[in-house]
XYZ file of C-alpha atoms in Angstrom:
782
model
C -29.831 21.434 7.986
C -29.995 18.741 5.304
C -30.431 21.465 2.726
C -27.238 23.056 3.978
C -25.244 19.829 3.881
C -26.224 18.853 0.359
C -24.169 21.619 -1.276
C -21.220 20.546 0.913
C -21.363 17.011 -0.394
C -21.996 18.075 -3.965
C -18.407 19.321 -3.903
C -18.951 22.645 -5.600
C -15.572 24.193 -4.863
C -15.732 26.747 -2.094
C -19.188 28.041 -2.928
C -20.910 25.900 -0.304
C -18.571 27.072 2.438
C -20.285 30.483 2.434
C -23.678 28.868 2.667
C -22.491 26.696 5.547
C -21.058 29.668 7.394
C -24.335 31.487 7.028
C -26.206 28.505 8.433
C -23.855 28.294 11.387
C -24.211 31.991 12.146
C -27.973 31.586 12.008
C -27.722 29.123 14.910
C -28.525 26.014 12.897
C -25.294 24.154 13.572
C -26.088 22.033 16.655
C -26.459 18.709 14.791
C -24.576 19.637 11.675
C -21.894 16.985 12.157
C -23.991 14.027 13.156
C -22.969 11.906 10.174
C -19.405 13.023 9.827
C -18.674 14.405 6.373
C -22.047 13.948 4.791
C -25.699 14.162 5.788
C -26.660 11.902 2.924
C -27.862 8.392 3.837
C -24.919 6.081 4.417
C -23.690 4.454 1.208
C -25.033 7.203 -1.082
C -22.150 9.194 -2.520
C -22.170 12.943 -3.150
C -22.187 14.177 -6.727
C -19.027 13.279 -8.618
C -16.629 15.974 -9.713
C -16.311 16.420 -13.497
C -13.242 14.575 -14.809
C -11.808 17.670 -16.456
C -11.467 19.315 -13.027
C -9.210 16.526 -11.746
C -5.427 16.561 -12.120
C -3.331 13.709 -10.752
C 0.244 13.223 -9.549
C 1.218 9.600 -8.853
C 4.471 8.958 -6.951
C 6.630 5.930 -6.326
C 10.046 7.109 -5.174
C 11.462 3.691 -4.327
C 14.733 4.992 -2.919
C 17.000 2.480 -4.642
C 16.361 -0.530 -6.815
C 16.857 -3.168 -4.086
C 13.903 -1.769 -2.137
C 11.821 -0.560 -5.092
C 9.292 -3.382 -5.185
C 7.079 -4.761 -7.913
C 4.046 -4.111 -5.709
C 4.717 -0.388 -6.061
C 4.370 -0.603 -9.825
C 1.245 -2.737 -9.488
C -0.323 -0.034 -7.328
C 0.612 2.632 -9.891
C -1.012 0.476 -12.575
C -4.201 0.308 -10.573
C -4.271 4.018 -9.780
C -3.687 4.836 -13.440
C -6.478 2.471 -14.528
C -8.830 4.069 -11.997
C -8.178 7.564 -13.330
C -8.573 6.417 -16.923
C -11.863 4.723 -16.064
C -12.977 8.053 -14.625
C -12.017 9.689 -17.976
C -9.467 12.016 -16.399
C -7.580 13.449 -19.404
C -4.208 11.795 -19.986
C -2.606 15.216 -20.188
C -3.663 15.832 -16.587
C -2.015 12.683 -15.190
C 1.683 12.775 -14.271
C 3.551 9.723 -12.966
C 6.808 10.028 -11.022
C 8.386 6.594 -10.649
C 11.926 5.737 -9.492
C 14.457 6.804 -12.164
C 11.792 7.905 -14.641
C 12.460 7.385 -18.371
C 15.825 5.698 -17.828
C 15.939 2.156 -19.181
C 18.226 0.948 -16.412
C 16.759 -1.831 -14.235
C 15.271 -0.110 -11.195
C 12.578 -2.470 -9.901
C 13.029 -5.572 -7.714
C 11.071 -8.691 -8.653
C 11.171 -12.167 -7.182
C 9.730 -15.547 -7.975
C 7.675 -16.686 -4.970
C 9.592 -19.153 -2.805
C 8.210 -22.687 -2.600
C 7.181 -24.226 0.715
C 9.669 -27.036 0.117
C 12.440 -24.530 -0.500
C 11.723 -22.755 2.785
C 11.456 -26.057 4.641
C 14.812 -27.412 3.393
C 16.891 -24.295 2.802
C 15.389 -21.564 4.973
C 18.112 -19.852 6.991
C 20.979 -21.263 4.911
C 23.504 -19.204 2.990
C 21.886 -20.270 -0.291
C 18.250 -19.490 0.402
C 18.140 -15.911 -0.867
C 20.278 -16.614 -3.922
C 18.627 -19.836 -5.085
C 15.074 -19.939 -3.699
C 13.149 -17.066 -5.246
C 16.191 -14.948 -6.158
C 15.729 -11.224 -6.742
C 15.830 -9.940 -10.304
C 15.767 -6.346 -11.503
C 13.697 -4.953 -14.370
C 12.941 -1.536 -15.736
C 9.807 0.269 -14.557
C 7.357 0.850 -17.391
C 3.664 1.731 -17.535
C 1.550 1.432 -20.697
C 1.260 4.655 -22.691
C 2.912 6.720 -19.945
C 6.095 8.761 -20.062
C 7.535 8.363 -16.609
C 9.249 11.202 -14.795
C 11.929 10.627 -12.169
C 10.600 10.560 -8.613
C 12.899 13.291 -7.359
C 12.182 16.604 -5.635
C 13.708 18.434 -8.609
C 11.306 16.760 -11.056
C 8.354 17.641 -8.829
C 9.532 21.255 -8.757
C 9.621 21.295 -12.557
C 6.062 19.956 -12.668
C 4.901 22.620 -10.241
C 6.512 25.387 -12.298
C 4.794 24.179 -15.471
C 1.794 21.841 -15.176
C 0.982 22.900 -11.628
C 0.466 26.485 -12.657
C -2.161 25.473 -15.227
C -4.627 24.445 -12.515
C -7.431 26.920 -11.804
C -9.661 27.585 -8.791
C -12.052 24.692 -8.283
C -9.637 22.092 -9.643
C -8.556 19.105 -7.562
C -5.020 17.745 -7.421
C -5.277 14.017 -6.649
C -1.965 12.997 -5.048
C -1.346 9.244 -4.858
C 1.747 7.814 -3.141
C 2.753 4.148 -3.038
C 6.197 4.005 -1.591
C 8.357 3.644 1.460
C 8.207 6.244 4.179
C 10.267 7.216 7.200
C 9.434 8.546 10.631
C 10.840 11.939 11.504
C 13.151 12.109 14.493
C 12.060 15.687 15.172
C 8.352 14.951 15.049
C 5.588 14.026 12.582
C 6.134 17.050 10.343
C 9.489 15.474 9.510
C 7.901 12.188 8.427
C 8.905 11.678 4.820
C 8.113 10.006 1.515
C 11.132 8.115 0.200
C 12.133 9.543 -3.171
C 14.556 8.178 -5.768
C 18.239 8.376 -4.944
C 20.412 8.080 -1.870
C 18.877 9.859 1.132
C 16.338 11.583 -1.123
C 13.059 12.273 0.675
C 10.096 14.627 0.821
C 9.004 15.592 4.336
C 5.619 16.878 5.442
C 7.022 20.390 5.743
C 8.683 20.197 2.318
C 5.507 18.938 0.667
C 3.557 21.709 2.395
C 5.853 24.337 0.870
C 5.514 22.637 -2.535
C 1.711 22.522 -2.416
C 1.476 26.186 -1.430
C 2.873 27.007 -4.869
C -0.372 25.835 -6.448
C -2.752 28.571 -7.636
C -5.223 29.706 -5.005
C -8.500 27.860 -4.984
C -6.968 24.483 -5.866
C -7.563 21.693 -3.407
C -5.347 18.655 -2.819
C -6.776 15.232 -1.993
C -4.106 12.689 -1.038
C -4.199 8.892 -1.010
C -0.979 7.637 0.612
C 0.066 4.100 1.500
C 3.643 4.509 2.709
C 4.882 3.850 6.232
C 4.139 6.605 8.761
C 1.946 8.313 6.162
C -0.398 9.662 8.843
C 2.098 12.441 9.473
C 0.885 13.999 6.219
C -2.548 14.550 7.772
C -0.907 17.582 9.381
C -0.682 19.242 5.980
C -4.240 20.450 6.564
C -3.115 22.913 9.214
C -0.081 24.289 10.941
C 0.428 22.929 14.446
C -2.092 24.402 16.905
C -4.153 25.829 14.008
C -7.477 24.857 12.488
C -7.573 23.010 9.140
C -8.009 25.327 6.189
C -9.670 22.863 3.821
C -7.043 23.228 1.099
C -5.626 19.762 1.695
C -6.979 16.456 2.980
C -6.265 12.810 2.497
C -6.507 9.136 3.318
C -3.509 7.343 4.798
C -2.437 3.741 5.340
C -1.445 4.228 8.936
C -0.776 6.692 11.702
C 2.203 8.980 11.993
C 3.921 6.500 14.355
C 3.219 3.161 12.632
C 4.679 1.383 9.588
C 2.447 0.164 6.763
C 2.158 -3.252 5.118
C 1.667 -4.508 1.574
C 5.105 -3.965 -0.014
C 6.643 -7.012 -1.648
C 8.970 -7.770 -4.572
C 7.034 -10.782 -5.851
C 3.780 -10.766 -7.795
C 1.578 -13.223 -5.950
C -2.114 -13.095 -5.212
C -1.676 -14.122 -1.610
C 0.282 -10.933 -0.940
C -2.429 -8.760 -2.451
C -2.858 -6.964 0.827
C -2.660 -3.569 2.376
C -4.264 -0.160 2.342
C -3.973 0.593 -1.366
C -5.573 -2.713 -2.343
C -8.575 -2.356 -0.041
C -9.104 1.313 -0.930
C -8.973 0.551 -4.648
C -11.568 -2.208 -4.263
C -14.178 0.212 -3.010
C -13.241 3.269 -5.058
C -13.311 1.225 -8.272
C -16.853 0.142 -7.358
C -18.273 3.452 -6.124
C -15.774 6.174 -7.001
C -16.075 7.616 -3.492
C -12.856 7.919 -1.460
C -14.776 8.115 1.832
C -16.407 4.784 0.990
C -12.975 3.369 0.203
C -11.756 4.388 3.636
C -14.735 2.855 5.425
C -14.165 -0.355 3.467
C -10.415 -0.472 4.192
C -10.867 0.050 7.932
C -13.081 -3.044 8.147
C -11.533 -5.336 5.512
C -7.781 -4.641 5.632
C -6.563 -7.577 7.710
C -3.060 -6.202 8.172
C -1.498 -4.255 11.055
C -2.289 -0.993 9.215
C -4.400 1.638 10.959
C -6.074 3.543 8.083
C -6.928 7.137 8.980
C -7.980 10.337 7.229
C -7.017 13.945 7.763
C -10.169 14.792 9.709
C -9.446 11.966 12.189
C -6.091 13.524 13.036
C -7.360 17.099 13.066
C -10.319 16.232 15.313
C -7.946 14.516 17.758
C -5.676 17.566 17.806
C -8.688 19.829 18.380
C -9.887 17.635 21.257
C -6.455 17.730 22.858
C -6.488 21.537 22.708
C -9.985 21.548 24.213
C -8.849 19.189 26.987
C -6.087 21.611 27.939
C -8.584 24.495 28.047
C -10.957 22.498 30.254
C -8.168 21.169 32.455
C -9.049 17.544 31.780
C -6.989 14.583 30.551
C -7.638 13.967 26.869
C -9.058 10.489 27.470
C -11.425 11.757 30.164
C -12.822 14.526 27.949
C -13.191 12.087 25.052
C -15.126 9.605 27.188
C -17.446 12.357 28.432
C -18.208 13.330 24.840
C -18.681 9.683 23.894
C -21.208 9.211 26.697
C -23.156 12.139 25.283
C -22.976 10.803 21.732
C -24.128 7.305 22.692
C -27.051 8.874 24.567
C -28.256 10.148 21.163
C -27.404 7.225 18.852
C -29.701 8.362 16.071
C -27.656 11.524 15.620
C -24.425 9.557 15.031
C -25.687 6.317 13.528
C -23.117 6.004 10.676
C -20.163 6.443 13.037
C -21.584 4.014 15.617
C -22.383 1.500 12.905
C -18.768 1.703 11.684
C -17.553 1.039 15.235
C -19.628 -2.116 15.392
C -18.455 -3.259 11.954
C -14.824 -3.019 13.079
C -15.575 -4.908 16.296
C -17.413 -7.687 14.472
C -14.766 -8.078 11.772
C -11.942 -8.548 14.273
C -13.770 -10.525 16.938
C -14.189 -7.886 19.663
C -17.180 -6.869 21.718
C -18.314 -3.368 20.799
C -16.329 -0.579 22.465
C -17.929 2.571 23.852
C -14.998 4.375 25.517
C -11.285 4.975 25.116
C -10.765 3.464 28.566
C -12.194 0.152 27.318
C -9.966 0.119 24.252
C -6.830 1.045 26.179
C -7.429 -1.813 28.632
C -7.825 -4.256 25.745
C -4.613 -2.982 24.149
C -2.753 -3.844 27.351
C -4.210 -7.360 27.240
C -3.147 -7.794 23.610
C 0.371 -6.607 24.372
C 0.772 -9.241 27.115
C 0.299 -12.056 24.596
C 1.503 -10.391 21.381
C 5.027 -9.642 22.624
C 5.722 -13.227 23.818
C 4.262 -14.704 20.627
C 6.669 -12.683 18.528
C 9.601 -13.986 20.589
C 8.312 -17.566 20.391
C 7.910 -17.309 16.641
C 11.471 -16.065 16.258
C 12.757 -18.820 18.537
C 10.984 -21.593 16.580
C 12.233 -20.130 13.297
C 15.787 -19.990 14.677
C 15.551 -23.652 15.736
C 14.243 -24.612 12.286
C 17.082 -22.759 10.585
C 19.640 -24.345 12.918
C 18.473 -27.730 11.623
C 18.379 -26.748 7.926
C 21.981 -25.540 8.138
C 23.130 -28.727 9.878
C 21.210 -30.925 7.432
C 22.609 -29.100 4.396
C 26.133 -29.387 5.790
C 25.735 -33.163 6.093
C 24.312 -33.313 2.565
C 27.258 -31.394 1.096
C 29.689 -33.687 2.917
C 27.884 -36.673 1.403
C 27.593 -35.089 -2.069
C 30.858 -33.178 -2.648
C 29.923 -32.423 -6.267
C 27.177 -30.187 -4.916
C 29.693 -28.276 -2.844
C 31.542 -27.513 -6.054
C 28.353 -26.452 -7.874
C 27.480 -24.082 -5.032
C 30.877 -22.398 -4.909
C 30.956 -18.563 -5.041
C 32.578 -18.456 -8.484
C 30.036 -20.852 -9.965
C 27.095 -18.920 -8.530
C 28.460 -15.596 -9.739
C 28.437 -16.840 -13.336
C 24.678 -17.563 -13.226
C 21.912 -15.102 -13.997
C 18.741 -15.065 -11.923
C 17.089 -17.786 -13.999
C 20.178 -19.955 -13.740
C 20.279 -19.570 -9.961
C 16.575 -20.400 -9.694
C 17.081 -23.524 -11.822
C 20.052 -24.542 -9.689
C 17.929 -24.046 -6.598
C 15.228 -26.299 -8.051
C 17.836 -28.986 -8.778
C 19.270 -28.704 -5.279
C 15.844 -29.063 -3.644
C 15.021 -32.021 -5.918
C 18.177 -33.804 -4.690
C 18.187 -32.609 -1.082
C 14.570 -33.601 -0.430
C 14.911 -37.365 -1.077
C 18.316 -37.420 0.660
C 16.772 -35.829 3.776
C 13.866 -38.296 3.666
C 16.349 -41.160 4.164
C 16.697 -39.958 7.742
C 13.183 -40.217 9.210
C 14.324 -38.569 12.434
C 15.561 -35.488 10.583
C 12.396 -35.347 8.502
C 10.199 -35.544 11.588
C 12.205 -32.823 13.314
C 11.895 -30.567 10.270
C 8.144 -31.095 10.039
C 7.638 -30.338 13.717
C 9.819 -27.218 13.732
C 8.245 -25.868 10.527
C 4.781 -26.461 11.964
C 5.636 -24.703 15.251
C 7.278 -21.839 13.366
C 4.355 -21.348 10.997
C 1.694 -21.577 13.692
C 3.462 -19.183 16.055
C 4.239 -16.781 13.198
C 0.600 -16.738 12.088
C -0.520 -16.233 15.685
C 1.926 -13.379 16.210
C 0.704 -11.727 13.010
C -2.947 -12.095 14.013
C -2.153 -10.456 17.336
C -0.562 -7.551 15.451
C -3.726 -7.325 13.362
C -5.881 -7.344 16.501
C -3.772 -4.584 18.014
C -4.233 -2.553 14.835
C -7.978 -3.231 14.934
C -8.129 -1.839 18.457
C -6.207 1.229 17.289
C -8.803 1.595 14.509
C -11.560 1.396 17.116
C -9.738 4.029 19.133
C -9.468 6.333 16.128
C -13.165 5.871 15.349
C -14.127 6.625 18.957
C -12.003 9.770 18.926
C -13.714 10.785 15.690
C -17.116 10.307 17.272
C -16.052 12.328 20.305
C -14.758 15.020 17.968
C -18.059 15.200 16.080
C -19.886 15.557 19.386
C -17.503 18.364 20.329
C -18.249 20.105 17.025
C -21.989 19.799 17.626
C -21.991 20.997 21.216
C -18.880 22.991 22.090
C -17.084 24.274 18.982
C -17.343 27.914 17.995
C -18.307 29.250 14.583
C -14.782 29.362 13.175
C -14.050 25.809 14.323
C -17.234 24.484 12.742
C -16.551 26.267 9.470
C -12.982 24.941 9.367
C -14.076 21.335 9.770
C -16.925 21.687 7.298
C -14.372 22.775 4.703
C -12.182 19.798 5.605
C -15.095 17.341 5.340
C -15.958 18.805 1.939
C -12.386 18.239 0.802
C -12.530 14.592 1.896
C -15.791 13.940 0.045
C -14.125 13.578 -3.351
C -16.035 11.334 -5.732
C -14.483 10.263 -9.018
C -16.861 10.166 -12.018
C -17.132 6.382 -12.241
C -20.090 4.204 -13.094
C -21.133 2.115 -10.089
C -20.406 -1.551 -10.731
C -22.471 -3.154 -7.986
C -21.808 -4.298 -4.459
C -18.491 -3.887 -2.719
C -16.192 -6.926 -2.656
C -16.931 -9.198 0.317
C -14.804 -8.798 3.391
C -12.305 -11.531 4.236
C -13.416 -14.106 6.751
C -13.277 -12.846 10.305
C -10.247 -13.685 12.418
C -10.177 -16.832 14.507
C -11.719 -16.278 17.907
C -9.595 -14.871 20.705
C -10.141 -17.980 22.857
C -9.171 -20.325 20.000
C -5.970 -18.387 19.423
C -5.106 -18.478 23.132
C -5.487 -22.274 23.076
C -3.305 -22.432 19.971
C -0.703 -20.219 21.635
C -0.397 -22.672 24.507
C 0.360 -25.454 22.032
C 3.439 -23.633 20.681
C 4.746 -22.337 24.014
C 8.437 -23.357 24.071
C 10.388 -24.408 27.139
C 13.341 -22.298 28.276
C 16.506 -22.746 30.302
C 17.933 -19.197 30.296
C 21.440 -19.092 28.843
C 23.376 -17.357 26.112
C 25.720 -19.757 24.360
C 28.154 -20.162 21.502
C 29.606 -23.261 19.822
C 32.592 -24.644 21.690
C 35.825 -23.876 19.862
C 37.423 -26.642 17.805
C 40.533 -26.749 20.004
C 38.383 -27.326 23.094
C 36.306 -29.979 21.358
C 39.401 -31.786 20.166
C 41.060 -31.640 23.574
C 38.106 -33.254 25.357
C 36.792 -35.315 22.430
C 33.484 -33.403 22.273
C 30.877 -33.502 19.517
C 30.119 -30.576 17.225
C 26.991 -29.758 19.238
C 28.876 -28.910 22.458
C 28.243 -25.283 23.485
C 30.014 -22.830 25.747
C 27.782 -20.976 28.207
C 28.474 -17.256 27.854
C 25.785 -15.910 30.184
C 23.254 -17.307 32.631
C 20.134 -15.214 33.201
C 19.588 -14.591 36.922
C 16.675 -16.569 38.328
C 16.444 -18.776 35.229
C 16.223 -22.583 35.277
C 19.910 -22.681 34.292
C 20.845 -20.469 37.240
C 18.786 -22.623 39.614
C 20.561 -25.692 38.221
C 23.920 -24.154 39.090
C 25.156 -23.552 35.550
C 27.739 -20.751 35.273
C 29.458 -18.924 32.409
C 32.335 -21.024 31.128
C 30.503 -24.333 31.478
C 30.437 -26.494 28.360
C 27.121 -28.295 27.826
C 27.639 -31.640 26.075
C 24.047 -32.927 26.000
C 21.770 -35.342 27.836
C 23.384 -38.562 29.076
C 24.148 -40.928 26.198
C 22.888 -38.450 23.563
C 25.466 -35.693 23.112
C 24.302 -32.888 20.875
C 25.561 -33.597 17.360
C 24.699 -30.305 15.624
C 25.706 -26.706 16.341
C 22.956 -25.007 18.359
C 20.935 -28.232 18.664
C 20.586 -27.400 22.355
C 18.069 -24.685 21.400
C 15.674 -27.147 19.731
C 16.187 -29.760 22.466
C 15.309 -27.342 25.273
C 12.326 -25.758 23.480
C 10.729 -29.198 22.998
C 11.153 -30.345 26.624
C 8.112 -30.695 28.852
C 7.767 -27.606 31.000
C 8.269 -28.358 34.689
C 9.716 -31.836 34.177
C 13.311 -32.363 35.346
C 15.949 -33.296 32.775
C 19.627 -34.174 33.089
C 22.573 -32.684 31.205
C 26.250 -33.586 31.017
C 28.420 -30.504 31.582
C 32.179 -30.036 31.250
C 33.527 -27.817 34.052
C 37.207 -27.290 34.798
C 38.129 -30.249 32.625
C 35.780 -32.707 34.347
C 32.330 -33.930 33.329
C 29.501 -33.460 35.818
C 25.765 -34.157 35.777
C 23.357 -31.256 36.202
C 19.619 -31.494 36.821
C 17.506 -28.771 35.231
C 13.769 -28.030 35.265
C 12.752 -26.155 32.059
C 10.306 -23.294 32.531
C 7.915 -21.487 30.206
C 9.666 -19.266 27.701
C 9.366 -15.750 29.169
C 8.437 -14.259 25.808
C 10.781 -11.381 26.449
C 14.367 -12.148 27.296
C 15.456 -10.612 30.584
C 17.550 -7.514 30.123
C 21.278 -8.101 30.387
C 23.123 -5.714 32.666
C 24.132 -2.572 30.808
C 27.811 -1.854 30.328
C 28.872 0.666 32.975
C 29.520 4.265 32.006
C 31.593 7.089 33.387
C 30.284 8.106 36.777
C 28.472 4.845 37.518
C 29.523 2.334 40.200
C 32.008 -0.274 38.982
C 30.468 -3.773 39.012
C 32.068 -6.404 41.214
C 34.507 -8.768 39.517
C 33.462 -12.363 38.850
C 36.954 -13.748 38.274
C 39.427 -16.310 39.580
C 42.749 -15.080 40.906
C 45.784 -16.272 38.936
C 48.034 -14.402 41.328
C 47.558 -11.610 43.846
C 44.368 -10.660 45.710
C 41.169 -9.576 43.998
C 39.464 -6.671 45.830
C 35.931 -7.343 47.035
C 35.042 -3.643 47.264
C 36.274 -0.888 44.976
C 35.129 1.934 47.270
C 38.086 1.647 49.635
C 39.854 4.893 48.747
C 42.343 3.481 46.230
C 42.240 4.015 42.481
C 42.440 0.954 40.242
C 42.842 0.160 36.560
C 41.127 -2.894 35.137
C 43.377 -4.032 32.278
C 41.545 -6.433 29.964
C 44.234 -8.259 27.965
C 45.212 -11.520 26.242
C 48.479 -13.443 26.011
C 48.411 -13.173 22.196
C 47.490 -9.454 22.081
C 50.407 -7.390 20.726
C 48.883 -3.952 21.558
C 48.329 -5.201 25.124
C 52.023 -5.937 25.473
C 52.977 -2.632 23.836
C 50.829 -0.732 26.355
C 52.476 -2.261 29.430
C 55.290 0.318 29.942
C 52.852 3.259 29.786
C 50.332 1.425 31.949
C 52.843 0.553 34.662
C 54.316 4.075 34.673
C 50.871 5.703 34.923
C 49.872 3.407 37.793
C 53.115 4.167 39.685
C 52.693 7.924 39.196
C 49.087 7.872 40.444
C 49.386 5.160 43.133
C 46.838 3.027 41.289
C 46.582 -0.754 41.460
C 46.372 -2.654 38.153
C 44.201 -5.755 37.854
C 45.028 -7.618 34.642
C 42.025 -9.663 33.493
C 42.058 -12.245 30.701
C 39.398 -14.699 29.535
C 41.930 -17.432 28.746
C 42.367 -20.758 30.621
C 44.954 -21.121 33.367
C 47.503 -23.079 31.310
C 48.369 -20.471 28.647
C 48.298 -17.675 31.241
C 50.711 -19.560 33.489
C 52.999 -20.298 30.540
C 52.956 -16.646 29.461
C 53.802 -15.279 32.890
C 56.703 -17.694 33.195
C 58.117 -16.661 29.828
C 57.516 -12.901 30.167
C 60.784 -11.292 31.235
C 59.637 -7.670 31.613
C 57.513 -6.050 34.318
C 53.856 -7.125 34.508
C 51.012 -6.201 36.890
C 51.126 -8.070 40.190
C 47.424 -8.911 40.263
C 46.291 -11.218 37.464
C 42.779 -12.649 37.162
C 41.075 -15.127 34.851
C 37.521 -14.499 33.675
C 36.815 -18.143 32.920
C 33.197 -17.643 31.835
C 33.720 -14.127 30.445
C 31.122 -12.824 32.901
C 33.249 -9.788 33.755
C 34.139 -9.140 30.105
C 30.406 -9.124 29.339
C 29.484 -7.102 32.419
C 31.942 -4.369 31.447
C 30.986 -4.494 27.759
C 34.512 -5.413 26.630
C 34.514 -6.179 22.924
C 38.266 -6.090 22.266
C 41.637 -5.892 23.936
C 43.355 -3.972 25.313
C 40.641 -2.265 27.304
C 41.281 0.001 30.288
C 38.739 0.925 32.970
C 39.861 3.511 35.538
C 38.006 3.240 38.855
C 38.208 6.003 41.473
C 38.658 5.530 45.180
C 34.909 5.999 45.615
C 34.229 2.913 43.476
C 32.903 4.875 40.499
C 34.229 4.679 36.963
C 36.349 7.649 35.952
C 37.263 6.625 32.393
C 36.979 3.808 29.849
C 39.467 3.460 27.013
C 39.704 0.836 24.261
C 42.834 0.158 22.204
C 46.325 1.551 22.468
C 48.369 3.884 20.280
C 51.964 4.564 21.335
C 51.780 8.074 19.908
C 48.691 8.986 21.953
C 49.381 6.967 25.104
C 46.713 5.684 27.466
C 44.625 8.901 27.424
C 43.648 8.421 31.076
C 42.782 11.477 33.200
C 44.974 12.572 36.095
């Protein structure tokens, strides 16, 4: 069998496929697939393909200049250097990048932001413009005439250069770009091309590649988001791969990819392209590059290759035929493979490398991996929420601190005015940002309390953000383990259950993937990054950044309310109280105004967020609350942040039961039950709302004609409502209610007035209408 596999790996186009088929027919195929795509000892590459047989198309669509990042050009540079090192003729390399030969700026670049800039200005209106502002330059590559990255330009290449390829040639297709996920399935996943809404889907690329002369193979290397969808180019759905196309992809068809950034900084030198290039530059072998990336790419990418996807699809078809769940069949095959470890040593060794690199015990079944993924999700989701909460608290403080600084230094307010900023180029804005930080830093240091708060919030934000990212990386590592296990199960299926045509199809696909560029080996592969922190250490660290929680939605109290009751700027209006939360248990209700702890009223907008997050969990605290014009004391026991905010009730829809009203009666009687046989119209209005007043004649006439009761609901205080009703001389609904805490406005999803909700006698909503036009009327059904 080793004699048969050697021609496969030597990459003689198509000739070895006949030899392989003959071997299979002779009954020699039982262990043909034991080492995946090559029977050579691991680490020894097949024979390289002559450079003159390689043609290359490099693509960076970019979409538009604001999202066309410098990292894309850096990846093109590296791909171009790789091909030149392999002595691929320049005439056989075509580069399609953004707007092509145009000299217009089309590439986003950014000076890396300083830690001090993020600490002092993160979250403020000036951060993006002054701290590492974006600049735009023209895309250029040395000694290359760029072509526009548009479908039309690719079509022109196919009609000219593409038709010059001959049987046995390889088209190397490299893509560094953005990608999108198809709504209609993975064959609609797309490469972002240049121009508004310009894209190249899997199906469109398939049609394009079929225009190549017969006998030409395509080997892809793609790093865009959702690039795994392009692994389906190897075969139509439900069909076997034909060996004409294969590739290596940054991630699966359902996952984004990492490594795009507008700034040129070594610390961001991450992602699939970078790790693949490291190995291919050293060995020339794409399969080696993939093995290296899977173990050393410490991002949430899940690198895969075409054969991984096609083996999974084949196993799923086999599972249907055998009447087994996919996971159950896979685990049966894995048990068989692990019973003969010598037959599958390279694949098992790769499994263990992944486990060791990311701090997991070795996995031997899909069931194991799926259980671990559930464990990761339980901590990863809360960590993401905690990270966002700490960052929000930090940014609350930077905005408040900058506001105080500008009040103290009015000349800076003038220098930061919109007109002044608009006159500055990117270098001028960066210099202004440096000056601002140089002045703001010492000024902030004069308030030790503010400085200490900033340091603590930045530390909590950074630690929780790093933890959340490492959990994403661990999740991706488990997905890599899962993909490797499925591959091993697929190889076992090929060895023991596949028929002749299936074996031949996958042999052709493996041959396609075994592309080796004619490069001189330069020594050992680059060392892998240090392994992740241990799982237990990260769990301990997570506990240290667990924020406390009280369970409200709030907004700053309006100036008129603050002035009326002499409240500080940090007073907040409670808009919603989560059921079962500490705030609910403390008796807080929508409409309450939280002033702060006794003797220490909140001085800054949103300061309540930071104050609550830093409280000791389980220890009672006291708050001063304004309710109905009087101050009261409320005792609250903060709980652990839930990690995922409880779902708010969904706004009701036509045909659903109408929620009960949480309102105070201004006049008339509020019904407790809508299902009493009478139709009603909830009329959400305001005393200042002109369309509300204009709608009244139509509303009253419709209600009289249909024997419907109107309930007029406003979120205003009693005083202006009482004054309005006294001054209003025309007819008005008899039942008027005040939604003091806006609970009913929120429950019904009311975003503007007037709003009309028609409720049937059975208590179900018949219609919802927003706004009023005299020419169209209420538009309510009879």
